[in-house]
Short mmCIF file of C-alpha atoms and ligand atoms in Angstrom, two decimals:
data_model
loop_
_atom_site.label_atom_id
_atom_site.label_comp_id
_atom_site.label_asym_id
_atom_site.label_seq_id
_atom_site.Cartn_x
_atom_site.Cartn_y
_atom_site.Cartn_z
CA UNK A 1 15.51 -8.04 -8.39
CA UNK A 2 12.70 -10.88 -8.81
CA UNK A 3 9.03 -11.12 -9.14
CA UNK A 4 7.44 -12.18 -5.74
CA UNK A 5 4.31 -14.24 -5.45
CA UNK A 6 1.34 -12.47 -4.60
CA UNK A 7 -0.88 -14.10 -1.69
CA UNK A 8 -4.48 -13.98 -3.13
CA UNK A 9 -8.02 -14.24 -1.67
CA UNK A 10 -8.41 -16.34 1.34
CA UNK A 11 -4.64 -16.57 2.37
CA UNK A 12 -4.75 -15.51 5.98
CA UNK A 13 -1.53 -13.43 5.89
CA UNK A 14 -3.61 -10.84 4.13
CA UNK A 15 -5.74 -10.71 7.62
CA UNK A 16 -2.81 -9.95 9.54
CA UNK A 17 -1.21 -6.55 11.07
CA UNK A 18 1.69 -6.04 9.35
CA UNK A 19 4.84 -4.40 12.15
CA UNK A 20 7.06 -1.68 11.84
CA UNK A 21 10.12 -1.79 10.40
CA UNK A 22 13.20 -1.26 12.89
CA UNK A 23 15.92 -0.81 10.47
CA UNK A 24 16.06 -0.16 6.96
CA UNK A 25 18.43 -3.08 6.08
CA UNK A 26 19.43 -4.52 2.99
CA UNK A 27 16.91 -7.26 3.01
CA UNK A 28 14.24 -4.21 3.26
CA UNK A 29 16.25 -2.46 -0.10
CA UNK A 30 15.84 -5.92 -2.19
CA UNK A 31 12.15 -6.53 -0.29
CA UNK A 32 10.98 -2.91 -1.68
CA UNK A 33 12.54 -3.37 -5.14
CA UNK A 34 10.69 -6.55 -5.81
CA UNK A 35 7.27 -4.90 -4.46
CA UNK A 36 7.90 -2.22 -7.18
CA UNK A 37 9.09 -4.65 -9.97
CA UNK A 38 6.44 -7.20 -8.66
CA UNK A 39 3.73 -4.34 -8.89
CA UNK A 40 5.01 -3.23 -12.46
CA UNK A 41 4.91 -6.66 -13.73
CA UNK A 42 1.03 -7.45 -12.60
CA UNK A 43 0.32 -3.92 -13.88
CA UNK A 44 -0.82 -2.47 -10.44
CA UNK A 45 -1.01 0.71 -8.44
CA UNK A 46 -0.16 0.16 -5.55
CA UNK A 47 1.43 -3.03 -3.63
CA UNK A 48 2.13 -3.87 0.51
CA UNK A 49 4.46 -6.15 1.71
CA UNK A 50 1.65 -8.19 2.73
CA UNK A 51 0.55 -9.14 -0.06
CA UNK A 52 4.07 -10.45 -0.75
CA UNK A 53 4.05 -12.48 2.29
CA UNK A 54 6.06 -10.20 4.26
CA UNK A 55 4.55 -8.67 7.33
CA UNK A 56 6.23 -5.23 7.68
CA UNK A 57 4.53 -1.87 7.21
CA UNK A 58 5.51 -1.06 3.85
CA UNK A 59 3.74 -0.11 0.70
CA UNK A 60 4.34 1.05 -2.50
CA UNK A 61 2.28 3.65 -5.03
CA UNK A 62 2.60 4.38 -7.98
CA UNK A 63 -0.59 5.84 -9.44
CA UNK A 64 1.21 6.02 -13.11
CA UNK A 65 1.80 9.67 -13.45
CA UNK A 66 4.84 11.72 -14.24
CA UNK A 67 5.69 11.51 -10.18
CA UNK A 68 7.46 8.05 -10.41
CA UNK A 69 6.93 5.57 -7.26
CA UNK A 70 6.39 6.51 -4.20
CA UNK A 71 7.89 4.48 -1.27
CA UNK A 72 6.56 4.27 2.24
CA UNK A 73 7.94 2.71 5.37
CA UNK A 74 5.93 3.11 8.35
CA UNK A 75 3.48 5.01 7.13
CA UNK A 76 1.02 7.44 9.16
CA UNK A 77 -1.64 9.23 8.20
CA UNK A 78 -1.98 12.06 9.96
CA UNK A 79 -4.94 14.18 8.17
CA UNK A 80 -8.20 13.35 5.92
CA UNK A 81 -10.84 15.25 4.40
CA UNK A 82 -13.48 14.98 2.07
CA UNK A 83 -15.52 11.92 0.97
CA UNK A 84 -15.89 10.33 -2.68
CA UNK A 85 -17.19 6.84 -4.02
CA UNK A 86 -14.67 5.42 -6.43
CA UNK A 87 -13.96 2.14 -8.39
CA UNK A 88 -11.44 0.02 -6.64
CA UNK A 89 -9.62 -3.45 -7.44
CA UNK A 90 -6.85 -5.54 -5.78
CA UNK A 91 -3.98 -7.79 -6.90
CA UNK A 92 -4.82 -9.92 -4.03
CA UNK A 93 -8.23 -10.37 -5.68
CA UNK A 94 -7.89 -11.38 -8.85
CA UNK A 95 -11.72 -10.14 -10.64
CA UNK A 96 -12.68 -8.30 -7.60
CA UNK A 97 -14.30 -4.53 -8.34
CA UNK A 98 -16.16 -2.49 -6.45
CA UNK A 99 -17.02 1.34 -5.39
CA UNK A 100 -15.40 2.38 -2.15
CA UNK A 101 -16.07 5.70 0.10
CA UNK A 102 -12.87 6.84 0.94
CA UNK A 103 -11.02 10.31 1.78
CA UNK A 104 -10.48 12.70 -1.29
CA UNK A 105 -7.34 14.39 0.63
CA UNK A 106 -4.95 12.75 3.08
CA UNK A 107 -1.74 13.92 4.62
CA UNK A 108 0.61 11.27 5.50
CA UNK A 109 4.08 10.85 6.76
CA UNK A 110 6.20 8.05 5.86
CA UNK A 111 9.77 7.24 5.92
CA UNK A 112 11.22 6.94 2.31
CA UNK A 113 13.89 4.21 1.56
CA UNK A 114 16.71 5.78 3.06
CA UNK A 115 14.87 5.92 6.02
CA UNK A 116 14.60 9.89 5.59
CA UNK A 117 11.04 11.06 7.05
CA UNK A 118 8.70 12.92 4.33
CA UNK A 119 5.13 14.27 4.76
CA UNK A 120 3.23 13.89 1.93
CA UNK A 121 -0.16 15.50 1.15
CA UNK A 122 -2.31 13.87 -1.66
CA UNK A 123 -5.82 14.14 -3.39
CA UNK A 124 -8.12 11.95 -5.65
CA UNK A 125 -6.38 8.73 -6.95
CA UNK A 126 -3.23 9.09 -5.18
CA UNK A 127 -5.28 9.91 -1.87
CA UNK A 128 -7.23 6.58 -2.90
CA UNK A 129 -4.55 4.56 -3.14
CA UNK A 130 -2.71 5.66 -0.13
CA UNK A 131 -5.51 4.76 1.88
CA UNK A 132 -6.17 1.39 0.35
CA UNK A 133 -2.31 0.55 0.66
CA UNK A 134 -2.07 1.32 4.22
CA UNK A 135 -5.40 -0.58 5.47
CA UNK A 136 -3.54 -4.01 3.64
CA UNK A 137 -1.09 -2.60 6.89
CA UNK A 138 -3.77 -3.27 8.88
CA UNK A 139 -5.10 -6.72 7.66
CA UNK A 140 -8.18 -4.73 5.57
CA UNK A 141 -8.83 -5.23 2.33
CA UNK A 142 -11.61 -2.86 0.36
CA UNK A 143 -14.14 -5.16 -0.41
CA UNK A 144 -14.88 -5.40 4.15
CA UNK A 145 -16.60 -1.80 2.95
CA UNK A 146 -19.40 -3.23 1.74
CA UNK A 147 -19.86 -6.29 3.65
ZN1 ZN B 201 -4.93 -4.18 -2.41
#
């Protein structure tokens, strides 16, 4: 396992649509254990493999409860409800804070890294950073909500 880089600020990767992932191959298995360990190490809650410098629709979550991390490969959210202002930061912006509106319940489904397909249903800070996680997917990062 080994700490990746994180692409910060103005790097354009982080504008990008990240694609699916085809196969779960053992490049993925190594790829999602250094999100986690890279996540861990910068003391974060949640990391995409964008923000690694890998364009695949990944993310990882772990919100630091007694649920361990959560994996997600080609993620979809299929439900939200609700509606809460909350503090949010990034990795990819080092200093950056601010209050974003976002879904207090979503219900997504995800393929976990066996490639086994889960639904998952989550509320408050998991919900939050679910959401923020997959919109790095989508080359958006929190602080467009207030722009
Ligand atoms: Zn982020």
């Amino acid at each position: 396992m080994a700490i990746r880089n994180i692409r910060i600020e103005d790097d354009e990767i982080l504008r990008k649509k990240s694609k699916e992932v085809k196969e779960i191959t053992p490049r993925i298995e190594i790829l999602v254990k250094d999100m986690i360990e890279t996540m861990y190490h910068n003391d974060g809650v949640g990391l995409a493999a964008v923000q690694v410098g890998i364009l695949k629709r990944i993310f990882v979550v772990d919100i630091q409860d007694d649920t361990g991390v959560k994996v997600f490969i080609n993620p979809e959210i299929l439900e939200k409800s609700g509606e809460e202002l909350g503090p949010e930061g990034c990795l990819s912006l080092p200093g950056e804070r601010d209050e974003v509106k976002r879904a207090t319940y979503v219900k997504i489904k995800a393929q976990d890294i066996e490639g086994k397909e889960f639904i998952l249903e989550a509320t408050e800070l998991l919900a939050r950073a679910i959401q923020h996680e997959y919109d790095h997917l989508d080359g958006i990062l929190f602080v467009d909500y207030n722009r």
